[in-house]
Amino acid sequence: MYKKGMRRAAALLAVCWLGLLFRAAAETPAEKLERLRAEQQAIEQQIEQNRTDAARAGDLVNLYTAKEQNVKAQIAVLQLKIQECEAQLAGTQAQVAAKLLEVDRSTQSFEARMKGMYEMSRQSGLAVLLGADSLSEMLTFGEYLQRIAVRDTRLIAELTARREELAALAARQQAELDALDASNAELEAAANEYAAALQQANARLSAAQAAEQAGAAAFAAKEQEIAAAEREYAEWAAQSDNDAPEYTGGAFYWPLPGYSTGSPMGWRTLNGVQEFHRGMDIPAPLGTKIYAAADGVVSTKAHYTYGTCVKLSHGGGLVTIYAHMSAWAEGIADGVPVKQGQLIGYVGRTGRAYGYHLHFEANLNGAPVDVRDYLG
Ligand SMILES: [Zn+2]
């Protein structure tokens, strides 16, 4: 029981200590900016992904459009062939029908003639029995009858053969037409398939384009959020707190005793980029003590550029800023008044800093001023 209580107390102490040191509970402006930038980067990656998707979908749209057009052209050619074939078949079938009619007519007239002959021969035979003229007449009539029969039979056979030829031709043409119809059905199926694929690709393309637009909007919104966060910080840095004491003038206390000035305020080139340096950089080892330049009221903030930072409002619109600290000094918190030469923090390299140094900056009514003007 006792041990458990001790552990809890120790844990509580650790949390208090961490809270004092890092203000871990709430999101600092630096953390906020980092989060916003990470979110923006994620959006950018998503936009890139959407662009790739859109490009792929666009390729598919082009591919299926080409395929569909190709199949449609093939179908058009095939349709012409089918029409031609159908016309031929209709012609042949008409010929078959005509020939069939001819065969029927010839057969009918042959039958009629044969019937007539039979009647005549019957009557002639009767005439012979009743005492007809002569046997030679009978014979002549028989030959005549036979000749007619042969001629008619041959005619009918020829007509039938011709009709069968035409029927065979019609069957061949029908088979050809059937094959063309089958090909056409295949092409139509392919065309339908391509049309469906094209529709899908188009849907994918519009979805990717919509996502890309949404991403661009989200990116712009995040950009505005970041700009607002930066503005918020700049306003904080420039603003002299209202409850600050009146700056009475007099020389600044040098915040890093024993360490001389480094890079001064003004334009400089950092990593090939021209930028305005708002303060003075004083190199010093990690943990070197930093002291207040003048009496003032504390405001603390962390920033992605300045890192762990203290701003002192001295009144009269004058503020001093101490950036890239490794930690705030004990008791340094928002609204706390400090005296000139009081310990406020320790040298570090938090934020955008290359090597351990103190960034020491002064602003008068929001505009940077050279701290050397206040050193006396
Ligand atoms: Zn600096």
PDB file of C-alpha atoms in Angstrom, residues 147-351:
ATOM      1  CA  ARG A 147     -41.713 -38.602-129.047  1.00  0.00           C
ATOM      2  CA  ILE A 148     -43.842 -36.063-127.255  1.00  0.00           C
ATOM      3  CA  ALA A 149     -43.447 -37.978-124.000  1.00  0.00           C
ATOM      4  CA  VAL A 150     -39.647 -38.102-124.318  1.00  0.00           C
ATOM      5  CA  ARG A 151     -39.357 -34.365-125.094  1.00  0.00           C
ATOM      6  CA  ASP A 152     -41.592 -33.395-122.170  1.00  0.00           C
ATOM      7  CA  THR A 153     -39.804 -35.706-119.747  1.00  0.00           C
ATOM      8  CA  ARG A 154     -36.400 -34.276-120.750  1.00  0.00           C
ATOM      9  CA  LEU A 155     -37.674 -30.721-120.330  1.00  0.00           C
ATOM     10  CA  ILE A 156     -38.993 -31.481-116.869  1.00  0.00           C
ATOM     11  CA  ALA A 157     -35.732 -33.207-115.874  1.00  0.00           C
ATOM     12  CA  GLU A 158     -33.688 -30.198-117.064  1.00  0.00           C
ATOM     13  CA  LEU A 159     -35.934 -27.787-115.182  1.00  0.00           C
ATOM     14  CA  THR A 160     -35.683 -29.898-112.035  1.00  0.00           C
ATOM     15  CA  ALA A 161     -31.897 -30.099-112.282  1.00  0.00           C
ATOM     16  CA  ARG A 162     -31.630 -26.308-112.748  1.00  0.00           C
ATOM     17  CA  ARG A 163     -33.946 -25.737-109.782  1.00  0.00           C
ATOM     18  CA  GLU A 164     -31.802 -28.059-107.610  1.00  0.00           C
ATOM     19  CA  GLU A 165     -28.635 -26.197-108.657  1.00  0.00           C
ATOM     20  CA  LEU A 166     -30.258 -22.910-107.668  1.00  0.00           C
ATOM     21  CA  ALA A 167     -31.457 -24.390-104.366  1.00  0.00           C
ATOM     22  CA  ALA A 168     -27.881 -25.545-103.631  1.00  0.00           C
ATOM     23  CA  LEU A 169     -26.594 -22.048-104.439  1.00  0.00           C
ATOM     24  CA  ALA A 170     -29.216 -20.534-102.106  1.00  0.00           C
ATOM     25  CA  ALA A 171     -28.130 -22.960 -99.353  1.00  0.00           C
ATOM     26  CA  ARG A 172     -24.474 -21.899 -99.804  1.00  0.00           C
ATOM     27  CA  GLN A 173     -25.444 -18.249 -99.726  1.00  0.00           C
ATOM     28  CA  GLN A 174     -27.551 -18.855 -96.613  1.00  0.00           C
ATOM     29  CA  ALA A 175     -24.568 -20.549 -94.919  1.00  0.00           C
ATOM     30  CA  GLU A 176     -22.346 -17.585 -95.829  1.00  0.00           C
ATOM     31  CA  LEU A 177     -24.943 -15.208 -94.442  1.00  0.00           C
ATOM     32  CA  ASP A 178     -25.200 -17.248 -91.234  1.00  0.00           C
ATOM     33  CA  ALA A 179     -21.399 -17.087 -90.820  1.00  0.00           C
ATOM     34  CA  LEU A 180     -21.461 -13.320 -91.349  1.00  0.00           C
ATOM     35  CA  ASP A 181     -24.290 -12.989 -88.814  1.00  0.00           C
ATOM     36  CA  ALA A 182     -22.255 -15.016 -86.306  1.00  0.00           C
ATOM     37  CA  SER A 183     -19.197 -12.772 -86.844  1.00  0.00           C
ATOM     38  CA  ASN A 184     -21.399  -9.747 -86.470  1.00  0.00           C
ATOM     39  CA  ALA A 185     -22.818 -11.089 -83.196  1.00  0.00           C
ATOM     40  CA  GLU A 186     -19.255 -11.638 -81.930  1.00  0.00           C
ATOM     41  CA  LEU A 187     -18.241  -8.102 -82.873  1.00  0.00           C
ATOM     42  CA  GLU A 188     -21.383  -6.666 -81.280  1.00  0.00           C
ATOM     43  CA  ALA A 189     -20.554  -8.545 -78.068  1.00  0.00           C
ATOM     44  CA  ALA A 190     -16.998  -7.170 -78.154  1.00  0.00           C
ATOM     45  CA  ALA A 191     -18.344  -3.665 -78.811  1.00  0.00           C
ATOM     46  CA  ASN A 192     -20.676  -3.992 -75.816  1.00  0.00           C
ATOM     47  CA  GLU A 193     -17.790  -5.203 -73.680  1.00  0.00           C
ATOM     48  CA  TYR A 194     -15.623  -2.263 -74.727  1.00  0.00           C
ATOM     49  CA  ALA A 195     -18.478   0.165 -74.166  1.00  0.00           C
ATOM     50  CA  ALA A 196     -18.895  -1.195 -70.619  1.00  0.00           C
ATOM     51  CA  ALA A 197     -15.123  -1.008 -69.984  1.00  0.00           C
ATOM     52  CA  LEU A 198     -15.083   2.510 -71.391  1.00  0.00           C
ATOM     53  CA  GLN A 199     -17.920   3.518 -69.080  1.00  0.00           C
ATOM     54  CA  GLN A 200     -16.011   2.098 -66.117  1.00  0.00           C
ATOM     55  CA  ALA A 201     -12.793   3.853 -67.122  1.00  0.00           C
ATOM     56  CA  ASN A 202     -14.709   7.113 -67.530  1.00  0.00           C
ATOM     57  CA  ALA A 203     -16.264   6.695 -64.069  1.00  0.00           C
ATOM     58  CA  ARG A 204     -12.804   6.015 -62.640  1.00  0.00           C
ATOM     59  CA  LEU A 205     -11.413   9.050 -64.424  1.00  0.00           C
ATOM     60  CA  SER A 206     -14.127  11.376 -63.101  1.00  0.00           C
ATOM     61  CA  ALA A 207     -13.702   9.952 -59.587  1.00  0.00           C
ATOM     62  CA  ALA A 208      -9.945  10.505 -59.722  1.00  0.00           C
ATOM     63  CA  GLN A 209     -10.448  14.010 -61.129  1.00  0.00           C
ATOM     64  CA  ALA A 210     -12.983  14.824 -58.410  1.00  0.00           C
ATOM     65  CA  ALA A 211     -10.599  13.484 -55.750  1.00  0.00           C
ATOM     66  CA  GLU A 212      -7.785  15.528 -57.270  1.00  0.00           C
ATOM     67  CA  GLN A 213      -9.918  18.682 -57.103  1.00  0.00           C
ATOM     68  CA  ALA A 214     -10.984  17.919 -53.532  1.00  0.00           C
ATOM     69  CA  GLY A 215      -7.324  17.328 -52.651  1.00  0.00           C
ATOM     70  CA  ALA A 216      -6.295  20.636 -54.204  1.00  0.00           C
ATOM     71  CA  ALA A 217      -9.029  22.395 -52.186  1.00  0.00           C
ATOM     72  CA  ALA A 218      -7.884  20.649 -48.980  1.00  0.00           C
ATOM     73  CA  PHE A 219      -4.277  21.602 -49.781  1.00  0.00           C
ATOM     74  CA  ALA A 220      -5.246  25.268 -50.252  1.00  0.00           C
ATOM     75  CA  ALA A 221      -7.264  25.205 -47.018  1.00  0.00           C
ATOM     76  CA  LYS A 222      -4.270  23.753 -45.165  1.00  0.00           C
ATOM     77  CA  GLU A 223      -2.057  26.421 -46.729  1.00  0.00           C
ATOM     78  CA  GLN A 224      -4.367  29.077 -45.300  1.00  0.00           C
ATOM     79  CA  GLU A 225      -4.340  27.382 -41.900  1.00  0.00           C
ATOM     80  CA  ILE A 226      -0.538  27.366 -41.927  1.00  0.00           C
ATOM     81  CA  ALA A 227      -0.403  30.999 -43.010  1.00  0.00           C
ATOM     82  CA  ALA A 228      -2.834  31.873 -40.197  1.00  0.00           C
ATOM     83  CA  ALA A 229      -0.709  29.937 -37.684  1.00  0.00           C
ATOM     84  CA  GLU A 230       2.423  31.760 -38.893  1.00  0.00           C
ATOM     85  CA  ARG A 231       0.630  35.096 -38.727  1.00  0.00           C
ATOM     86  CA  GLU A 232      -0.568  34.263 -35.234  1.00  0.00           C
ATOM     87  CA  TYR A 233       3.014  33.590 -34.190  1.00  0.00           C
ATOM     88  CA  ALA A 234       4.370  36.730 -35.867  1.00  0.00           C
ATOM     89  CA  GLU A 235       1.699  38.770 -34.081  1.00  0.00           C
ATOM     90  CA  TRP A 236       2.671  37.177 -30.804  1.00  0.00           C
ATOM     91  CA  ALA A 237       6.358  37.936 -31.411  1.00  0.00           C
ATOM     92  CA  ALA A 238       5.670  41.558 -32.325  1.00  0.00           C
ATOM     93  CA  GLN A 239       3.095  42.327 -29.635  1.00  0.00           C
ATOM     94  CA  SER A 240       4.230  44.035 -26.455  1.00  0.00           C
ATOM     95  CA  ASP A 241       1.991  42.892 -23.600  1.00  0.00           C
ATOM     96  CA  ASN A 242      -0.284  45.613 -22.229  1.00  0.00           C
ATOM     97  CA  ASP A 243       0.520  44.926 -18.599  1.00  0.00           C
ATOM     98  CA  ALA A 244       4.257  45.285 -19.201  1.00  0.00           C
ATOM     99  CA  PRO A 245       6.109  47.922 -17.177  1.00  0.00           C
ATOM    100  CA  GLU A 246       7.106  51.126 -18.911  1.00  0.00           C
ATOM    101  CA  TYR A 247      10.528  50.748 -20.519  1.00  0.00           C
ATOM    102  CA  THR A 248      12.649  53.270 -18.713  1.00  0.00           C
ATOM    103  CA  GLY A 249      15.470  53.204 -21.161  1.00  0.00           C
ATOM    104  CA  GLY A 250      18.995  52.430 -20.243  1.00  0.00           C
ATOM    105  CA  ALA A 251      21.369  49.781 -21.478  1.00  0.00           C
ATOM    106  CA  PHE A 252      20.398  46.131 -22.057  1.00  0.00           C
ATOM    107  CA  TYR A 253      22.057  43.505 -19.939  1.00  0.00           C
ATOM    108  CA  TRP A 254      24.062  41.167 -22.236  1.00  0.00           C
ATOM    109  CA  PRO A 255      22.030  37.884 -22.105  1.00  0.00           C
ATOM    110  CA  LEU A 256      25.036  35.569 -22.537  1.00  0.00           C
ATOM    111  CA  PRO A 257      27.893  36.905 -20.374  1.00  0.00           C
ATOM    112  CA  GLY A 258      31.230  35.673 -21.687  1.00  0.00           C
ATOM    113  CA  TYR A 259      30.027  35.026 -25.226  1.00  0.00           C
ATOM    114  CA  SER A 260      30.515  37.556 -27.978  1.00  0.00           C
ATOM    115  CA  THR A 261      28.149  38.544 -30.780  1.00  0.00           C
ATOM    116  CA  GLY A 262      27.869  36.363 -33.846  1.00  0.00           C
ATOM    117  CA  SER A 263      25.813  36.901 -36.993  1.00  0.00           C
ATOM    118  CA  PRO A 264      24.090  40.335 -36.675  1.00  0.00           C
ATOM    119  CA  MET A 265      20.632  41.482 -37.763  1.00  0.00           C
ATOM    120  CA  GLY A 266      20.060  42.071 -41.518  1.00  0.00           C
ATOM    121  CA  TRP A 267      19.975  40.293 -44.848  1.00  0.00           C
ATOM    122  CA  ARG A 268      21.955  37.083 -45.101  1.00  0.00           C
ATOM    123  CA  THR A 269      22.160  33.971 -47.281  1.00  0.00           C
ATOM    124  CA  LEU A 270      21.317  30.700 -45.557  1.00  0.00           C
ATOM    125  CA  ASN A 271      21.583  27.489 -47.632  1.00  0.00           C
ATOM    126  CA  GLY A 272      21.556  29.595 -50.792  1.00  0.00           C
ATOM    127  CA  VAL A 273      18.352  31.415 -49.788  1.00  0.00           C
ATOM    128  CA  GLN A 274      18.321  35.161 -49.085  1.00  0.00           C
ATOM    129  CA  GLU A 275      16.450  35.925 -45.901  1.00  0.00           C
ATOM    130  CA  PHE A 276      16.118  38.788 -43.470  1.00  0.00           C
ATOM    131  CA  HIS A 277      17.599  37.879 -40.114  1.00  0.00           C
ATOM    132  CA  ARG A 278      15.508  39.627 -37.464  1.00  0.00           C
ATOM    133  CA  GLY A 279      18.017  39.290 -34.660  1.00  0.00           C
ATOM    134  CA  MET A 280      21.537  38.420 -33.611  1.00  0.00           C
ATOM    135  CA  ASP A 281      22.940  34.879 -33.302  1.00  0.00           C
ATOM    136  CA  ILE A 282      25.294  34.254 -30.374  1.00  0.00           C
ATOM    137  CA  PRO A 283      26.960  30.796 -30.448  1.00  0.00           C
ATOM    138  CA  ALA A 284      27.373  29.149 -27.029  1.00  0.00           C
ATOM    139  CA  PRO A 285      27.478  25.565 -25.678  1.00  0.00           C
ATOM    140  CA  LEU A 286      24.342  23.600 -24.858  1.00  0.00           C
ATOM    141  CA  GLY A 287      22.909  24.606 -21.472  1.00  0.00           C
ATOM    142  CA  THR A 288      24.625  28.022 -21.239  1.00  0.00           C
ATOM    143  CA  LYS A 289      22.479  30.267 -19.029  1.00  0.00           C
ATOM    144  CA  ILE A 290      20.438  33.006 -20.717  1.00  0.00           C
ATOM    145  CA  TYR A 291      19.554  36.186 -18.765  1.00  0.00           C
ATOM    146  CA  ALA A 292      16.871  38.833 -19.279  1.00  0.00           C
ATOM    147  CA  ALA A 293      18.201  41.914 -21.124  1.00  0.00           C
ATOM    148  CA  ALA A 294      15.865  44.237 -19.204  1.00  0.00           C
ATOM    149  CA  ASP A 295      12.912  44.207 -16.785  1.00  0.00           C
ATOM    150  CA  GLY A 296       9.849  42.753 -18.450  1.00  0.00           C
ATOM    151  CA  VAL A 297       6.900  40.366 -18.485  1.00  0.00           C
ATOM    152  CA  VAL A 298       7.299  36.816 -19.800  1.00  0.00           C
ATOM    153  CA  SER A 299       5.419  35.272 -22.652  1.00  0.00           C
ATOM    154  CA  THR A 300       6.475  31.783 -23.767  1.00  0.00           C
ATOM    155  CA  LYS A 301       5.882  30.001 -27.000  1.00  0.00           C
ATOM    156  CA  ALA A 302       7.454  27.293 -29.083  1.00  0.00           C
ATOM    157  CA  HIS A 303       7.657  27.704 -32.828  1.00  0.00           C
ATOM    158  CA  TYR A 304       8.861  25.544 -35.694  1.00  0.00           C
ATOM    159  CA  THR A 305      11.445  28.191 -36.575  1.00  0.00           C
ATOM    160  CA  TYR A 306      12.298  29.650 -33.170  1.00  0.00           C
ATOM    161  CA  GLY A 307      11.913  26.462 -31.151  1.00  0.00           C
ATOM    162  CA  THR A 308      11.532  26.921 -27.391  1.00  0.00           C
ATOM    163  CA  CYS A 309      11.296  30.663 -27.043  1.00  0.00           C
ATOM    164  CA  VAL A 310      10.826  33.440 -24.496  1.00  0.00           C
ATOM    165  CA  LYS A 311       9.462  36.888 -25.294  1.00  0.00           C
ATOM    166  CA  LEU A 312       9.874  39.679 -22.793  1.00  0.00           C
ATOM    167  CA  SER A 313       7.635  42.736 -23.034  1.00  0.00           C
ATOM    168  CA  HIS A 314       9.467  45.754 -21.742  1.00  0.00           C
ATOM    169  CA  GLY A 315       6.694  48.347 -22.313  1.00  0.00           C
ATOM    170  CA  GLY A 316       6.542  51.175 -24.782  1.00  0.00           C
ATOM    171  CA  GLY A 317       6.154  48.656 -27.628  1.00  0.00           C
ATOM    172  CA  LEU A 318       9.593  47.159 -27.035  1.00  0.00           C
ATOM    173  CA  VAL A 319      10.060  43.376 -26.788  1.00  0.00           C
ATOM    174  CA  THR A 320      13.074  41.073 -26.733  1.00  0.00           C
ATOM    175  CA  ILE A 321      13.013  37.469 -27.954  1.00  0.00           C
ATOM    176  CA  TYR A 322      15.288  34.593 -26.928  1.00  0.00           C
ATOM    177  CA  ALA A 323      15.030  31.635 -29.283  1.00  0.00           C
ATOM    178  CA  HIS A 324      16.328  28.055 -29.875  1.00  0.00           C
ATOM    179  CA  MET A 325      16.460  27.421 -26.093  1.00  0.00           C
ATOM    180  CA  SER A 326      16.966  23.869 -24.824  1.00  0.00           C
ATOM    181  CA  ALA A 327      14.618  24.688 -21.895  1.00  0.00           C
ATOM    182  CA  TRP A 328      12.897  27.489 -20.038  1.00  0.00           C
ATOM    183  CA  ALA A 329      14.339  28.400 -16.610  1.00  0.00           C
ATOM    184  CA  GLU A 330      12.345  27.353 -13.535  1.00  0.00           C
ATOM    185  CA  GLY A 331       9.441  29.694 -12.871  1.00  0.00           C
ATOM    186  CA  ILE A 332       9.396  31.120 -16.383  1.00  0.00           C
ATOM    187  CA  ALA A 333       5.751  31.160 -17.453  1.00  0.00           C
ATOM    188  CA  ASP A 334       3.287  33.448 -19.204  1.00  0.00           C
ATOM    189  CA  GLY A 335       2.636  36.703 -17.308  1.00  0.00           C
ATOM    190  CA  VAL A 336       5.537  36.268 -14.885  1.00  0.00           C
ATOM    191  CA  PRO A 337       7.498  39.517 -14.350  1.00  0.00           C
ATOM    192  CA  VAL A 338      11.293  39.239 -14.515  1.00  0.00           C
ATOM    193  CA  LYS A 339      14.102  41.556 -13.523  1.00  0.00           C
ATOM    194  CA  GLN A 340      17.045  42.554 -15.714  1.00  0.00           C
ATOM    195  CA  GLY A 341      19.754  39.886 -15.440  1.00  0.00           C
ATOM    196  CA  GLN A 342      17.354  37.183 -14.205  1.00  0.00           C
ATOM    197  CA  LEU A 343      17.870  33.630 -15.505  1.00  0.00           C
ATOM    198  CA  ILE A 344      15.187  32.846 -18.099  1.00  0.00           C
ATOM    199  CA  GLY A 345      16.467  29.765 -19.967  1.00  0.00           C
ATOM    200  CA  TYR A 346      19.278  27.670 -21.421  1.00  0.00           C
ATOM    201  CA  VAL A 347      21.021  27.634 -24.792  1.00  0.00           C
ATOM    202  CA  GLY A 348      19.946  24.870 -27.172  1.00  0.00           C
ATOM    203  CA  ARG A 349      19.198  24.273 -30.846  1.00  0.00           C
ATOM    204  CA  THR A 350      15.420  23.756 -30.882  1.00  0.00           C
ATOM    205  CA  GLY A 351      13.491  24.962 -33.949  1.00  0.00           C
TER     206      GLY A 351
END
